[in-house]
Coordinates of C-alpha atoms in Angstrom, one line a residue:
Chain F
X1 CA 3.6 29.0 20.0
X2 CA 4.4 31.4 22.6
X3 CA 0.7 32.5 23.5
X4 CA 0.1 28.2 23.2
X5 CA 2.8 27.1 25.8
X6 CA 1.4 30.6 28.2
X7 CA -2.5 29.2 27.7
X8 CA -1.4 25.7 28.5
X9 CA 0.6 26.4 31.3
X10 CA -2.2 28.7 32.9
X11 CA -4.2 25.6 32.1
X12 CA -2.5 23.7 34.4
X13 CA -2.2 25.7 37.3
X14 CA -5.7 26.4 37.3
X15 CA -4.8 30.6 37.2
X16 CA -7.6 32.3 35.9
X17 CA -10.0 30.2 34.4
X18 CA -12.6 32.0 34.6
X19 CA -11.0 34.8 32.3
X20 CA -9.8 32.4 30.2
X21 CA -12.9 30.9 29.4
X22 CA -14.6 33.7 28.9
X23 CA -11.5 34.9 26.8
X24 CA -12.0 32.0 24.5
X25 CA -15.1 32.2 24.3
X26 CA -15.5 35.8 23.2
X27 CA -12.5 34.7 20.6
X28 CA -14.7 32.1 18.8
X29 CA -17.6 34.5 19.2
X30 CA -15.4 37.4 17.1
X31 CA -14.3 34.9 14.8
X32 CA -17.9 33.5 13.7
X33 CA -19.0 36.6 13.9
X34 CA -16.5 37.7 10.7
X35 CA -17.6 34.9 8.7
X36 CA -18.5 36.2 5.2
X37 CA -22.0 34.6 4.1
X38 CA -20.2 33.3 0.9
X39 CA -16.9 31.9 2.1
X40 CA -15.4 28.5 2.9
X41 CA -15.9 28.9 6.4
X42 CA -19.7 29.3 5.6
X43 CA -19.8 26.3 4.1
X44 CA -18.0 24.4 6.7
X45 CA -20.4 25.7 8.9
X46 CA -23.4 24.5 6.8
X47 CA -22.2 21.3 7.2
X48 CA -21.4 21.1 10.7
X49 CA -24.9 22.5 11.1
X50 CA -26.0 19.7 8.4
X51 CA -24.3 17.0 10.7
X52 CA -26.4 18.1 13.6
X53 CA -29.4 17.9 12.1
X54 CA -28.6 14.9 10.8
X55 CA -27.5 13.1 14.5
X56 CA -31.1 15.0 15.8
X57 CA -32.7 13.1 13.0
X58 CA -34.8 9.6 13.1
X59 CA -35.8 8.6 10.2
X60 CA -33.6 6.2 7.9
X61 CA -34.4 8.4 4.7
X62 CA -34.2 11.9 6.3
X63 CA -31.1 10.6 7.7
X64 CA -30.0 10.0 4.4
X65 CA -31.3 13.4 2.4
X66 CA -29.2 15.6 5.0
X67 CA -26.2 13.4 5.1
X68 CA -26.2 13.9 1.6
X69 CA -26.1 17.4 1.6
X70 CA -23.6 17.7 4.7
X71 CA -21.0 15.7 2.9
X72 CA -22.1 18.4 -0.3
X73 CA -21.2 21.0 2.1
X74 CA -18.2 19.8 3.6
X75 CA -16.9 18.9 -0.1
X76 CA -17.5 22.3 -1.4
X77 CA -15.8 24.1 2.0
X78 CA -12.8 21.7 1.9
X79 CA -12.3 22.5 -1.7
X80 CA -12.8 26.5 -2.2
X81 CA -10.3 26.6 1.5
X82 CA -7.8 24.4 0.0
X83 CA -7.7 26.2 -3.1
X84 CA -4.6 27.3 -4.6
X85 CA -2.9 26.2 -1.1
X86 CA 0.7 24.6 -1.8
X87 CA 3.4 23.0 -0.2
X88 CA 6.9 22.8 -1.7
X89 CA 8.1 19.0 -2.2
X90 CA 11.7 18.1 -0.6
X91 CA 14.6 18.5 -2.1
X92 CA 13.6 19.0 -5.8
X93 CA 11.1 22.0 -4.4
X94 CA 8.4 21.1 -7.0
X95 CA 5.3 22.8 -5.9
X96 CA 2.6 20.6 -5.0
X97 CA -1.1 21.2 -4.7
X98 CA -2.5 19.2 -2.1
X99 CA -6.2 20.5 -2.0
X100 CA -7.9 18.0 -4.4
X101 CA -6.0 15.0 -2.9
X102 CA -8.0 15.8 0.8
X103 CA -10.9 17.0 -0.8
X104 CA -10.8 13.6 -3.3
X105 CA -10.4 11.3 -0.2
X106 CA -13.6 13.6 1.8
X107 CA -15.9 12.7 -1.7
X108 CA -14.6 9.4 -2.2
X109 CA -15.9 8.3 1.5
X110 CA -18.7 10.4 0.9
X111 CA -19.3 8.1 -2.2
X112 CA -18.7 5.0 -0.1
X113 CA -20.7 5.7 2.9
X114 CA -23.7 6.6 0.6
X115 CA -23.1 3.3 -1.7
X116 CA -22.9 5.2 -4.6
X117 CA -20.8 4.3 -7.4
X118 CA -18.2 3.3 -5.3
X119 CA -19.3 0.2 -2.7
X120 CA -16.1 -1.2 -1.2
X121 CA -13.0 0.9 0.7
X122 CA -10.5 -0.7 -2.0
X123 CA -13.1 1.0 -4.6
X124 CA -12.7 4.2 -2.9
X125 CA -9.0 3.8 -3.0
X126 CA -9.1 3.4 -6.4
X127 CA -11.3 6.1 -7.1
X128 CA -8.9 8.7 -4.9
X129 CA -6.6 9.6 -7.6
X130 CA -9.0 10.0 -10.5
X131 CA -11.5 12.6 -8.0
X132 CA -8.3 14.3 -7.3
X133 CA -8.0 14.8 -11.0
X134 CA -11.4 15.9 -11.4
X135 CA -11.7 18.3 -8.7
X136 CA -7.5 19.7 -10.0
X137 CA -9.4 20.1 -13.2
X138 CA -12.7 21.8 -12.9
X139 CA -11.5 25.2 -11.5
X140 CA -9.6 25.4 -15.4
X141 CA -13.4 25.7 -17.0
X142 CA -14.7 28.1 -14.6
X143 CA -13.4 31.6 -15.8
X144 CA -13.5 34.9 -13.6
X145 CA -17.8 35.7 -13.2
X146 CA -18.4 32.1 -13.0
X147 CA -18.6 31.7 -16.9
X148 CA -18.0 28.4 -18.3
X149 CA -15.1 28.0 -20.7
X150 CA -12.9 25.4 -22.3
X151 CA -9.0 26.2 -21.0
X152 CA -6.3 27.3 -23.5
X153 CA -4.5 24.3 -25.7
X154 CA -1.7 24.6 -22.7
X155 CA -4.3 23.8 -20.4
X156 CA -5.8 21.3 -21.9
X157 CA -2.5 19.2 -22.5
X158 CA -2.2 19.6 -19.0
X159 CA -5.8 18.3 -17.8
X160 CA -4.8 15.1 -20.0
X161 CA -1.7 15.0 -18.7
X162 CA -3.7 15.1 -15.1
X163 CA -6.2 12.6 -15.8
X164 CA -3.5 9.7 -17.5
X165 CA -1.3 10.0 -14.1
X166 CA -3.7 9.9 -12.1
X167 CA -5.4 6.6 -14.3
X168 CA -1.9 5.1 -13.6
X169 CA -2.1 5.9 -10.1
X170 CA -5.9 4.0 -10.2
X171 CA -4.0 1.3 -12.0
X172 CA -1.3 0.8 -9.1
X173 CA -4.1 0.7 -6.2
X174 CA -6.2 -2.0 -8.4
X175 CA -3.1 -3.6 -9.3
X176 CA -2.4 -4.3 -5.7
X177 CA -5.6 -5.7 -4.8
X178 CA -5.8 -8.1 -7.4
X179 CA -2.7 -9.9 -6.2
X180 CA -4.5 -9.6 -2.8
X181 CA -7.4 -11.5 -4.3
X182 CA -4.7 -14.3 -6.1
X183 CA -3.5 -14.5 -2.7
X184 CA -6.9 -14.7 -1.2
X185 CA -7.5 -17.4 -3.8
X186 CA -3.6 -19.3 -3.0
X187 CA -3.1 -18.9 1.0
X188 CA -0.7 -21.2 0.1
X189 CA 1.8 -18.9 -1.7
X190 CA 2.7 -17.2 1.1
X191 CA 5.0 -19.7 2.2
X192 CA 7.5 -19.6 -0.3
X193 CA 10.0 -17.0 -0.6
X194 CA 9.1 -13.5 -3.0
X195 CA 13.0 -12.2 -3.1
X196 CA 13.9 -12.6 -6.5
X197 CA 10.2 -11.2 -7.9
X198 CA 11.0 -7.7 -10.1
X199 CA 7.0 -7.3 -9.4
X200 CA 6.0 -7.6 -5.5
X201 CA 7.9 -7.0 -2.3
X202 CA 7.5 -8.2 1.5
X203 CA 8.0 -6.9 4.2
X204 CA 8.7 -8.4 8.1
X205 CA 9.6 -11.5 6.0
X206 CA 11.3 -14.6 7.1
X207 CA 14.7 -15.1 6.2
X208 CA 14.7 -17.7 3.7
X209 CA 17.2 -19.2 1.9
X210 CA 16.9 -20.4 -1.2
X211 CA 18.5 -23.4 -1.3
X212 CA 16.2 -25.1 1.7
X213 CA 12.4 -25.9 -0.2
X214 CA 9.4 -24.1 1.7
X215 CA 8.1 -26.2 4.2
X216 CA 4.1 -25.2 4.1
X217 CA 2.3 -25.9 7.2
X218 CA -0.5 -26.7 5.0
X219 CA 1.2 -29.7 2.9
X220 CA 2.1 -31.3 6.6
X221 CA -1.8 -30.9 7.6
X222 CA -2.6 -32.8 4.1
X223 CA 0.0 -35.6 4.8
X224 CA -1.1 -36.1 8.6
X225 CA -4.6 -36.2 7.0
X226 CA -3.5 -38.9 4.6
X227 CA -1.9 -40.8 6.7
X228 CA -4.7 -41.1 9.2
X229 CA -6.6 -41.7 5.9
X230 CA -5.0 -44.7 5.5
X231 CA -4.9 -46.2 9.0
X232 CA -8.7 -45.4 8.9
X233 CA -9.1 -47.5 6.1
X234 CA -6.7 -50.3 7.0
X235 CA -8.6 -50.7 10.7
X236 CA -9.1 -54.0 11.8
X237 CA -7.1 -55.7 8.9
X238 CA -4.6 -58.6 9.5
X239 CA -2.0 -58.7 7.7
X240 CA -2.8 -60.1 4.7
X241 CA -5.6 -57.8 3.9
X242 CA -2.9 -55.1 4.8
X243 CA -0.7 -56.5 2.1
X244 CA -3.2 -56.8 -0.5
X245 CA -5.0 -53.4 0.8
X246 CA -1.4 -51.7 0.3
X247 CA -0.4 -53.3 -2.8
X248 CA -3.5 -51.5 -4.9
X249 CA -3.1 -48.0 -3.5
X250 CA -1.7 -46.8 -6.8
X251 CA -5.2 -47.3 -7.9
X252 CA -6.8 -45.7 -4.8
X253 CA -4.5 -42.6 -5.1
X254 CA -7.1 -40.2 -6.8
X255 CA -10.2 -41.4 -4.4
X256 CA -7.7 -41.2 -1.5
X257 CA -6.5 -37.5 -2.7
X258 CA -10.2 -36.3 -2.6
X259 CA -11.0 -37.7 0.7
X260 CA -8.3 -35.8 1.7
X261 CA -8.7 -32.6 0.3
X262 CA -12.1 -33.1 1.6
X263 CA -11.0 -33.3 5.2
X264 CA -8.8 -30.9 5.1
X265 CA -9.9 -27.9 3.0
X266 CA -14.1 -29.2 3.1
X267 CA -15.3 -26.9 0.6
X268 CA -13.3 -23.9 0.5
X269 CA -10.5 -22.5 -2.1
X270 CA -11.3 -25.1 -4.5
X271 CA -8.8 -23.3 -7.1
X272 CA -5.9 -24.0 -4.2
X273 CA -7.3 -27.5 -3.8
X274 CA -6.3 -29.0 -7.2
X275 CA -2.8 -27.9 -7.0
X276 CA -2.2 -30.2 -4.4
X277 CA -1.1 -34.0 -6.1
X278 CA -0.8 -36.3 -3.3
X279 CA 0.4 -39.8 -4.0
X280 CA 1.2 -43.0 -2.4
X281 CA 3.8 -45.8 -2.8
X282 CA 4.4 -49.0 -1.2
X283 CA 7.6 -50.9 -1.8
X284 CA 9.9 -53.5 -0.1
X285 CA 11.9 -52.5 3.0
X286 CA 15.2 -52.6 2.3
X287 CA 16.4 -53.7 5.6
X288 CA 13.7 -56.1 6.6
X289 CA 12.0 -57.9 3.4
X290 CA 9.2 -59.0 5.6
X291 CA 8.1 -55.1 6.0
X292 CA 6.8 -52.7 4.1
X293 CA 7.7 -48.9 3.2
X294 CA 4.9 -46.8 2.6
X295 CA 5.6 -43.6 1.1
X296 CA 3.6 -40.5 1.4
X297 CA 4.5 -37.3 -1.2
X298 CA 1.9 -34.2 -0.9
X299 CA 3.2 -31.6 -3.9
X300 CA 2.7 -27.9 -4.7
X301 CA 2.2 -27.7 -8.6
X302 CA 1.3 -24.3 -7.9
X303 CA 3.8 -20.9 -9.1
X304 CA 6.8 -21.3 -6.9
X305 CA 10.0 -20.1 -6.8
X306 CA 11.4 -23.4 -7.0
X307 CA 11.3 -24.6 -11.0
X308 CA 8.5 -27.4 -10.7
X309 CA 7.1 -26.6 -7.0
X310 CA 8.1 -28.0 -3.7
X311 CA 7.2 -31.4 -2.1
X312 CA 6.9 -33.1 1.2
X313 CA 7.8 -36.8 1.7
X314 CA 6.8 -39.1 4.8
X315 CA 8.4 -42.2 4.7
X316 CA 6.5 -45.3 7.5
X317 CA 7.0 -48.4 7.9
X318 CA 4.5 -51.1 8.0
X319 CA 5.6 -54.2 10.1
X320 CA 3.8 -57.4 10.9
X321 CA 2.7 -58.0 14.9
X322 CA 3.5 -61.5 15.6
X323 CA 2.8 -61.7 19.4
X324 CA -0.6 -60.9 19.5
X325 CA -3.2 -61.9 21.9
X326 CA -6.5 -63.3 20.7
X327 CA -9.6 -60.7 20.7
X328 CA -12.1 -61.6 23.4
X329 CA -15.2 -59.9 21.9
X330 CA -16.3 -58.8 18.2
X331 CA -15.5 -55.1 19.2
X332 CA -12.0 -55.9 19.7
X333 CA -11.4 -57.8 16.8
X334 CA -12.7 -55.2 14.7
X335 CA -10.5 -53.0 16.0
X336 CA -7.5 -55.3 15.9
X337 CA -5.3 -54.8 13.3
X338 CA -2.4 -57.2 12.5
X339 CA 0.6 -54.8 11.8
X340 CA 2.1 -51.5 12.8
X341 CA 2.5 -48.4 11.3
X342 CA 5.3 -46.0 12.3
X343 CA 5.8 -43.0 10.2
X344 CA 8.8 -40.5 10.0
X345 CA 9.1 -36.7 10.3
X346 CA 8.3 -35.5 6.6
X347 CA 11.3 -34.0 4.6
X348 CA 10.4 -31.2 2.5
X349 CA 12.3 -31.3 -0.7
Chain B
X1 CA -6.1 -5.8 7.1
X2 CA -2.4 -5.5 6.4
X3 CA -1.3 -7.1 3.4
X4 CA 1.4 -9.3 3.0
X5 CA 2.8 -8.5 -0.4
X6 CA 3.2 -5.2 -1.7
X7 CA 3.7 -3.7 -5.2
X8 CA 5.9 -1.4 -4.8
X9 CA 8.7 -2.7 -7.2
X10 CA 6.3 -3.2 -9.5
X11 CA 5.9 1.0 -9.3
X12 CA 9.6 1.7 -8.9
X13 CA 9.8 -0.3 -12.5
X14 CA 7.4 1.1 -14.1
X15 CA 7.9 4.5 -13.1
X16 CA 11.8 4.1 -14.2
X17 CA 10.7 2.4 -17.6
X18 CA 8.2 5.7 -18.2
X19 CA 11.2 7.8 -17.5
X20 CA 13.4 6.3 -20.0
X21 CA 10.4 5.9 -22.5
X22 CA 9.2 9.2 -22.5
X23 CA 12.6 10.9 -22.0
X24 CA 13.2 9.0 -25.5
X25 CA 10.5 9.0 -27.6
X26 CA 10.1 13.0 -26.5
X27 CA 13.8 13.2 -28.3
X28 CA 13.1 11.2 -31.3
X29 CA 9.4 12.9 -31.4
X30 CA 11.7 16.4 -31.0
X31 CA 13.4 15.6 -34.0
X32 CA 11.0 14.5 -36.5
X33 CA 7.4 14.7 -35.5
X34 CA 5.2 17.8 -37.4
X35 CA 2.4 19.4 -35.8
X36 CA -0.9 19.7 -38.6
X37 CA 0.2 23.8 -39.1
X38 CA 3.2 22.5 -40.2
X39 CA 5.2 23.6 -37.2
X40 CA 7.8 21.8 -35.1
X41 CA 7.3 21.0 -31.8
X42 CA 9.1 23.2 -29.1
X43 CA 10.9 20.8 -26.6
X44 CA 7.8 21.1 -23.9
X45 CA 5.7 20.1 -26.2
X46 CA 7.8 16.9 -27.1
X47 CA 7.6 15.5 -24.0
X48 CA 4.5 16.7 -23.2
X49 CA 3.5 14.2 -26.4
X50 CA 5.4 12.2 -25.2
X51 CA 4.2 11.3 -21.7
X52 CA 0.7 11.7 -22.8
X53 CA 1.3 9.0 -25.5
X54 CA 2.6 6.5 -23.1
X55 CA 0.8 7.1 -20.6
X56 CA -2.2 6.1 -22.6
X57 CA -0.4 3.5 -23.6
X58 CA 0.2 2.1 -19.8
X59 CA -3.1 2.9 -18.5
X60 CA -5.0 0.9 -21.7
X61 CA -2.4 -1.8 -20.8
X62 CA -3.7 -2.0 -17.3
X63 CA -6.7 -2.1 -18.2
X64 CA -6.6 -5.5 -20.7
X65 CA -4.5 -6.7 -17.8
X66 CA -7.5 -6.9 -15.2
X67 CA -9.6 -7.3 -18.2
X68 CA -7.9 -10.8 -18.7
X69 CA -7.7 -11.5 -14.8
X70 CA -11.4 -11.3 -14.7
X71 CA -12.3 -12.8 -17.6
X72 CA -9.7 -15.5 -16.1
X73 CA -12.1 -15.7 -12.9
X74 CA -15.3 -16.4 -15.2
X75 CA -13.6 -19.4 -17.0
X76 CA -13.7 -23.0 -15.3
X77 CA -10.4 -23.4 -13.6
X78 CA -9.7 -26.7 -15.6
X79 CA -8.8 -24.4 -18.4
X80 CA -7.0 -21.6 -17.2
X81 CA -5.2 -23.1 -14.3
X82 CA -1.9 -24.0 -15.8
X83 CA -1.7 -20.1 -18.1
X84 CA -2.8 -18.6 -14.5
X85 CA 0.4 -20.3 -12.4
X86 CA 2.7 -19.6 -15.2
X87 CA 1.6 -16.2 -14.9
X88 CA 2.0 -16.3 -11.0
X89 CA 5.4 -17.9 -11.7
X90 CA 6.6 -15.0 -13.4
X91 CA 4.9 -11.9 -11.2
X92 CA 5.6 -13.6 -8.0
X93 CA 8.8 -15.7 -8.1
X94 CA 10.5 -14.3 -11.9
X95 CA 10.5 -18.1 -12.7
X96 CA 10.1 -18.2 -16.4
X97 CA 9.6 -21.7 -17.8
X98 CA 10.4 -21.9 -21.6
X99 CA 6.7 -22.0 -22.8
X100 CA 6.3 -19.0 -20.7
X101 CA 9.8 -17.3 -22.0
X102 CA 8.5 -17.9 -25.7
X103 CA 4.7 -16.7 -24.9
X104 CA 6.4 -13.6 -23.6
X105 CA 8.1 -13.4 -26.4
X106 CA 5.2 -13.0 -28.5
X107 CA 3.3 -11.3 -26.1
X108 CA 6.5 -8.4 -26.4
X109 CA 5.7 -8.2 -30.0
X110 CA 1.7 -8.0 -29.9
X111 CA 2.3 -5.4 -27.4
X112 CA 5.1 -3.4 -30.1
X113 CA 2.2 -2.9 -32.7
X114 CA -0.7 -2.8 -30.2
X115 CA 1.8 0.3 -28.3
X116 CA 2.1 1.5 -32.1
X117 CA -1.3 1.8 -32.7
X118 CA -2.7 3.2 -29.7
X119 CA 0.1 6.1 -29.4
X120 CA -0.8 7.0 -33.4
X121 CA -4.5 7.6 -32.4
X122 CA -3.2 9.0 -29.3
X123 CA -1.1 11.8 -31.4
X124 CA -4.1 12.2 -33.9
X125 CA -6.5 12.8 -30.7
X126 CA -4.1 15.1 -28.9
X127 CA -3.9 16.9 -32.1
X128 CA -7.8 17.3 -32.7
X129 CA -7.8 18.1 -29.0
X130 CA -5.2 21.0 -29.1
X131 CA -6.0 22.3 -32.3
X132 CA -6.3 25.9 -32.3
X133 CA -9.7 26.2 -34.0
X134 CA -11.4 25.5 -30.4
X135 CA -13.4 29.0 -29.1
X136 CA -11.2 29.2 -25.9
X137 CA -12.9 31.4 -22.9
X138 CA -9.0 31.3 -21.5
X139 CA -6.2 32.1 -23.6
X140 CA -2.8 30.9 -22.7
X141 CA -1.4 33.7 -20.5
X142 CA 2.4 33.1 -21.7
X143 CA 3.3 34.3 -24.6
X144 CA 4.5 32.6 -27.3
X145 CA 7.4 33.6 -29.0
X146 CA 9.8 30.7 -29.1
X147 CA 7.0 29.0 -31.0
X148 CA 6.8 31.6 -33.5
X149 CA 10.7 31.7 -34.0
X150 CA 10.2 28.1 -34.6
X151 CA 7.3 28.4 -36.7
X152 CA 9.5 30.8 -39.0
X153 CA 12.4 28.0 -39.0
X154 CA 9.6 25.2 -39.1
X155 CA 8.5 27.0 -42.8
X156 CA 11.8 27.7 -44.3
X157 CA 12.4 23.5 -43.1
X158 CA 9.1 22.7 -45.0
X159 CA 10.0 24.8 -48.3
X160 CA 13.2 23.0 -48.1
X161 CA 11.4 19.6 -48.0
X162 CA 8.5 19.2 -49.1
X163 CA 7.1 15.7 -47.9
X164 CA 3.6 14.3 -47.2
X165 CA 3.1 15.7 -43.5
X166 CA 1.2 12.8 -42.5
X167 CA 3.6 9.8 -43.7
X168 CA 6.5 11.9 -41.9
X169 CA 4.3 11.7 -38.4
X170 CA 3.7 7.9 -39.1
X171 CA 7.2 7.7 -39.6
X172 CA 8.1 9.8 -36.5
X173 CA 5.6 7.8 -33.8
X174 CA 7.6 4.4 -35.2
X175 CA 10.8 5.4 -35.0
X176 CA 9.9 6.5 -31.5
X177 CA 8.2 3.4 -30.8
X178 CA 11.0 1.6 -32.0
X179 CA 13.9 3.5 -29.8
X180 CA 11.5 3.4 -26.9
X181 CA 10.8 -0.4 -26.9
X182 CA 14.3 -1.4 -27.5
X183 CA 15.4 0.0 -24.2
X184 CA 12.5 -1.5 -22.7
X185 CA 13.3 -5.0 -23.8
X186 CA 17.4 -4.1 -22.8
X187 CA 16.0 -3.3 -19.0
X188 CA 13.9 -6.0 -18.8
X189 CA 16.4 -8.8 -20.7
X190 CA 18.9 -7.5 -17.4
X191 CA 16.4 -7.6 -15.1
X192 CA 14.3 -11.0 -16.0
X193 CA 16.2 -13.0 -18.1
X194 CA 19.7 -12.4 -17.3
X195 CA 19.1 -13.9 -13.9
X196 CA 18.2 -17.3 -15.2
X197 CA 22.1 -17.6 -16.6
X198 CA 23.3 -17.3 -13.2
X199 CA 21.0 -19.8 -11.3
X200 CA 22.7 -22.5 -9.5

């Protein structure tokens, strides 16, 4: 640290750069110089070499040949310097080999950027943990002389021991991205509140409280799609046709839900689609007997963590226009309509 | 990408459930479970069995997990839509319906003799596996004398009693099984179910 903070602060004020320099240089020239022929360092070397070669290189299959043998390289030095390094855990001081985890991760990208076996980064992730076991393992067969032997009983407990932690670890990784991909498959899941789940955990969450129903931005685009479903459809109506128009909607409701969904979601996550039920009612207004209430529900019947999902309710009202001038052309009586619609904020119950 | 849910209780439970498991079946295994030369197992060894039982155990249980999530993904939604949100009503929310309380139910007791099963071929594999009969090149460095003092207590127990070895291991892995799974089901009963008496 000392000879650090003197270097840097000669650095700085530029004293004797020349020396330095050539100081440094000299240093780097000693230390390649000591290199064994058969060490780690070697090897390193090799593959640094190997990755030149391989940036000097044109061709797509050359590239290829010596990249393989540069990650070989790199693999082997990682994993003869690492050996048999250790770093004491905190607090319960549990020795801990950390060599085959960074040499696993180096072979499991190798794997990845060469497509083989493994062809996606959450593949590699899974794949960490159970290299890591292989390359903890294999220095157990090899016996001094580079003779191949099966370990003691002890030893072998422990390489199954190895390899069924280090499945479970596999496990946890895949485990996590399938409920990415269920989540990739429901978007709409994420609005709803995961604090009572013994399983999965959020974080930079929303408070939520569990008493107020999720309000998903994607059941208010569905209702403001339905509801300019419906004035689409009811365009140039009087009021009679309204009326009559209004008074079969039960029977519309599953030709109206697919236009919908179609508008909305076109052809994509057609697993999330047919959890949404969205229904229409017409009944008399209370206040007015004249009017109409039309009443627009959109419902999750997906998992929630309300028993029986979560809905949204718009409640309009459709009223007769009395004072209404006579069209002039065809245009405008086809546009005409003879009541009005006036919808309410949805409620999310 | 950053994801938005993470598993990470899912870990914390699982690892606390292979701590009580193995710390369990190791004691019960400890007690009653006979190695083919007739020898007891030292206490290392019992929960070296142990873990490596359960472990198996897990990992194999993974595995038919994703299994059934991909065979899930090849079927036409129509039929596996409703078993697939009860499922995601249970991992994601712990909102168990009664269909799903009762399938659970029976799924716990599948999983009992499946668990059996696995962790019996598990013991006979571990014991073809360690057997001594294999040409080592590497000998176990540490010597092993509290073995042989309870090889020499192991014989004098065997003289004692002579049983069928093999009905006394089936015997042994159950009993384990058993001890093992009812603290399971105690954790998960507070964990899952005891919630649903308090909802408002």
């Amino acid at each position: 640290m000392n000879r650090l903070t003197q270097f840097l602060l000669n650095f700085v004020l530029l004293k004797r750069v020349g020396q330095i320099l050539r100081d440094w240089v000299q240093q780097v020239q000693t230390r390649l110089t000591n290199i064994k022929p058969f060490s780690w360092e070697a090897m390193l070397m090799l593959s640094l070499f190997s990755w030149f070669v391989y940036l000097l290189l044109r061709g797509f299959y050359a590239k290829k040949f010596v990249s393989v043998f540069a990650w070989v390289f790199l693999i082997i030095g990682s994993d003869w310097g690492l050996m048999k390094q250790q770093v004491k855990t905190w607090l319960i001081g549990f020795p801990f080999q950390y060599g085959p985890w960074i040499t696993a991760a180096i072979a499991s990208v190798a794997l990845l950027s060469n497509d083989f076996i493994v062809t996606s980064w959450q593949g590699a992730l899974i794949s960490w943990p159970i290299l890591a076991a292989i390359f903890a393992a294999y220095p157990r067969f090899i016996q001094p002389g580079f003779k191949f032997g099966l370990p003691g009983a002890e030893g072998r407990q422990d390489i199954v021991l190895l390899f069924l932690i280090s499945g479970l670890f596999s496990s946890w990784f895949q485990f996590h991205f399938l409920i990415q991909d269920l989540l990739g498959t429901y978007p709409s899941l994420l609005n709803d509140s995961f604090e009572r789940s013994i399983f999965v955990t959020r974080f930079n969450a929303p408070p939520s409280d569990p008493a107020v129903p999720p309000d998903s931005p994607k059941a208010r685009e569905l209702l403001i799609a339905t509801e300019a479903n419906i004035r689409q459809n009811l365009t140039g109506k009087d009021w009679i046709a309204t009326q009559q128009w209004l008074s079969r909607i039960k029977t519309l409701d599953p030709d109206l839900g697919s236009q919908v969904m179609a508008s909305v979601y076109g052809d994509r996550l057609s697993r999330e689609q047919r959890l949404w039920q969205i229904s229409a009612d017409v009944g008399m207004n209370a206040a007015n007997n004249a009017n109409l209430d039309l009443i627009l529900t959109v419902r999750w019947l997906g998992a929630s963590s309300r028993p029986g999902g979560y809905q949204l309710r718009q409640t309009c009202l459709v009223s007769q226009v009395t004072d209404q001038p006579p069209p002039q052309t065809f245009e405008q009586m086809q546009r005409q309509t003879g009541f009005l619609l006036t919808c309410q904020n949805p409620v999310a119950e | 990408m950053v994801a938005n849910l993470w598993p990470f209780r899912a870990i914390i439970l699982q690892s606390l459930l292979l701590t009580v498991v193995i710390a369990i079946e190791s004691r019960v295994l400890y007690q009653r479970l006979k190695l083919p030369n007739q020898q007891p197992l030292t206490p290392k060894q019992a929960v070296q069995y142990a873990a490596s039982m359960n472990l198996l155990a897990t990992v194999l249980g993974w595995l038919t997990v994703f299994a059934l999530f991909e065979l899930e993904n090849l079927l036409s939604p129509a039929w596996t839509q409703a078993a697939q949100t009860a499922v995601l009503n249970v991992i994601l929310f712990s909102q168990i319906s009664d269909e799903s309380l009762s399938a659970l139910l029976i799924l716990a007791l599948i999983t009992f003799f499946v668990s059996f099963a696995i962790k019996q071929a598990a013991l006979s594999g571990l014991n073809w596996l360690l057997r001594a009969e294999i040409p080592v090149a590497a000998p176990d460095q540490t010597a092993d004398l509290e073995r042989k003092k309870l090889a020499a207590s192991g014989l004098r127990y065997l003289r004692k009693n002579p049983r069928n070895n093999r009905a006394m291991n089936v015997g042994a892995v159950l009993a384990a099984n058993a001890w093992s799974s009812a603290a399971v089901l105690a954790i998960l009963l507070i964990l899952l179910i005891l919630p649903l008496q308090f909802r408002p």
